[in-house]
Amino acid sequence: MKPIKQLLIVLSFYFCFTQSLASVLTFNTASERSQVNINQDWKYHKGKLEAMPGSNAWSNKGWESVTLPHTYQLTSINLDDSTDDKSQQTFHRDVSWYQKDILVNTKKNQKVFLEFEGAHQRTKLWVNGEYVGEHATGGFTPFHFDITAFVKPDQNNTLVVFLDNRIDKAIPPDGFTRDYILFGGLYRDVYLTVTDDLHFTYNWESKTSGIFITTPTVNERDATVSVRSEVQNSSNQEKSFVVATQIVDANKNIVAEVESTHVLSANSKTTIKHTTGLTENIQLWSPDNPYLYRVYSQIKVNGKNIDDLNNPLGLRTFELRLNEGLLLNGKPIEIIGANRHQHYPYIGDAVPNNLHRNDAIKFKQAGMNLVRLAHYPHDNSFIEACDELGLIVVEEPPTWIEFGNDIWFDRLDRATRVMIRNHRNHPSILGWGAGINHRGTIKRLHYAAKEEDPTRITMNNGTLWTGEQHSGITDLYAVMDYRGAVRQPHDLLFAMEHSGTKDSIGLQEIVSRYKHDPNLIGLASWSAHDSYSFIKRDKQYPNLSVWGASSWDAFRSPKPIYYWYKSELTEEPMVHIPENIAQLEGVVQIFSNTDAIELLHNGKLLGRYTPTVTEANKYVSSPSTLVPFKWTEGTLTAYAIKNGKRVAKHSRSKADKPYKISLSIDTTGYDFSADGSSILMAYAYIQDKSGHNIEGDTPYVTFSISGDAEIVGGKTIGANPVTWRNGIAPVMIRVGKTPSDIRLTATSKGLLSTSETITTKAWSAVAHQKKHQLIKQPFELKVDIGNTEQHPQEDYTLWSNSKGPSTKRFVASNNQTVEITLSSNKEIKWLNNWGMPGNLSFMIEDGVDVSAQASLNLTFDKLPEGKYQLKTWHHMLSDKSESIPELSFDLTPLKSKGVSSQHYTPTFGRKIVVSEAGGGTRGDGGSNKGAQGNALHVFESDGKEKISLVIKSLNVNEAIKTFRLNGFELKQLN
């Protein structure tokens, strides 16, 4: 790489902006970059073809029309009754073809990329009949092809994608055995991305590529943020440009910014580092407060945005500390959650973004704060949801027990690095798996993880029945705790997997053990959902593993375990009587998070009961309440009791014979866009005449649909009509591409039918890119007042004068201007002082003094329209409270709707006397008090009329002779 000339780093404001007088300045960060989702309108062929793309014999006649994400083939709940073992010799072991015609609008000096979030598992690409290349790292990580030289600008172009999911011992995790399925298909989103030839590189390209955000210092007072970006000049000429970085808060206000100017040689790359930070109003990210800033990165040429990217930023710290556990932002946190596989029934891994988000929301609703991603990198949309919801994530490369030859290991190394590069900017990520699942630490993976991301911990992914029984060279002993794991004295322990019992009793006991010991930092149950495996476990559906500790079934319907987690991990009062599978002989089990419960049978009170605490569960917050009662008929009603009052209620009845259907469409995580990709879960509840849900297998339920949508799967795979368990018949609905009313109807022989309707809206293929493009920069001005010898406060604009009134034009942080006048009906003395240690000391030690008999006027002229907050400081240098006046404030005109601090008494403190030798009386200075002791004013400006703050002393006597104004901060409110 040729050297570059780095010219300048400055703090400044740029952007082309639009301004409405009635609002805060708003900026569109859009650039030459275009990222278009191209999931719609593909053609699909399953199996081998004789002809090759580009040949005269090539044709897609008879191919199926599909929308991505797409699976190789829809499958039954029992994976088409496959007899494969865990080496998966035949299921989905085939090739498939996808073709799409697309118009590519490009200009001269632009680059065109085809971007894949994931495909199983070896991918080849042709554009307009020409072979572009192959990706063979694996099926779980993103990749892209540069197709600039292959596309025809402003014309239709034909894309052909070949996927090979046959057994391949050179691609991890394939070639051996697994307790999960390698489904085929183009199963994640695909994008067409166009950039300028001067652009940011993709994160996953190399060790230095893309955008990498780190936070070297984070606490409740301030945060330092470093952003490393790589810029590529693909042109044949030298380029001069500016790289700009902004940090934007959750209200889309710019809160910090930095830019630098560079010159980059032709056909070369450079790495640019920016470091800035926040020093006020810090919002820390945590599960309880998942506050997200965003980092905006731009390349500008001659003031024009050429390229732009934005990434999430969560300000948080994780630390492992022996005998204290895992610390989040300096405070201990117990991480409790579950493992997640990404697949769903029928569609396998081809899960649309709304269902990924649905899963994350359900974790959060259960009160969980942790997800372990098993056993491979997961979809971007799930990670994004975890950032937004406050779910802590541990992620690992694609493995399971075995490892292969040198090529296989090189590709595992590559997959690990790409996983990290792709998700390193997400605050939800706690750390990376650095072992092979079930086997333990792999040094090469640990070193790769630390090289790629030294800011996060690594975990060894071990077991109790093989391999090292400690963390090894990794940071955290992460083990499958199925047999009572014991940590070494130097280790903290994380149960990355553990089991439980369907009645929750076993789960409560292991959670209790972990909550008792801070060195056992947390645990993730196996598994969140019943999941697919060719290790035959279930009698009815051998290829569907039904787990003792799962919180949801395969269709994401909650099981009893979900409700116990909710009782243990959430605060809103709740009570739940679980279904029969969680009940005990002669005992009724009830979950609640309150002091006690009252239980009624057929309306008759059986008694008030407290949680059943045992030696094995005594450290959980909400042990089950076990009530001796043989329940054979009728209705049980439980009330949650808190502070002696009933605060929540749940009832369950022994149902009579089936009579009707109740229908629910789950739109959790769905924005109602008619994108052709989103899939909704719907549930038909079989009920008796009184509306009580039956338990046990359902009769066959047939679903029909109107509007632009379709039922996923049909009779051949048992999807429609369908029979399922626990009185619930599930169905999956794929929305179409045209906004419409979608009406779902459920019928079953002999039962009353029912329908439910949702309405979809128009979808934009560029919505994901545009989601965060509009940002704002409110007017903000900080002014330090004093005479010409005053000491400047950092980040404040000086207003220096020798005596009398003064008028000055100020430029705010967003380049808007205001003219401000300081005047009085008496003499104004402009002062400077020395000897005030503490916060804002240089601003607070100086100022203007006026007689206590005077009025001091601070007048704003041509202040842009909007609502404002004004902070004023009036700190007095004195150690006598009797010399401190009480101040009054008036804001004019009346239509400014001004509100000020009332009966405000300034802070005060004696200054330090410093001798030439550096000694002297200490004094208290009072600066720390003064920094927090400002007066507060709020008003509105119409952009035309002057706004005046009139300051007066309410008391005048021999002790009170003057009052002071040290400085002010003026900030526009959204």
Short mmCIF file of C-alpha atoms in Angstrom, two decimals, residues 852 876 878 880-885 955-962:
data_model
loop_
_atom_site.label_atom_id
_atom_site.label_comp_id
_atom_site.label_asym_id
_atom_site.label_seq_id
_atom_site.Cartn_x
_atom_site.Cartn_y
_atom_site.Cartn_z
CA ALA A 852 -27.11 44.27 44.05
CA MET A 876 -19.76 33.97 44.37
CA SER A 878 -17.10 34.25 49.57
CA LYS A 880 -20.08 34.06 54.26
CA SER A 881 -23.61 32.93 53.45
CA GLU A 882 -25.05 36.26 54.57
CA SER A 883 -23.28 37.98 51.66
CA ILE A 884 -25.00 35.79 49.04
CA PRO A 885 -28.10 37.32 47.42
CA ASN A 955 -32.32 41.43 48.81
CA VAL A 956 -29.96 44.37 49.28
CA ASN A 957 -28.16 45.22 52.51
CA GLU A 958 -24.72 46.04 53.87
CA ALA A 959 -23.56 42.43 53.48
CA ILE A 960 -25.06 41.88 50.03
CA LYS A 961 -23.45 44.34 47.65
CA THR A 962 -23.14 42.56 44.29
#
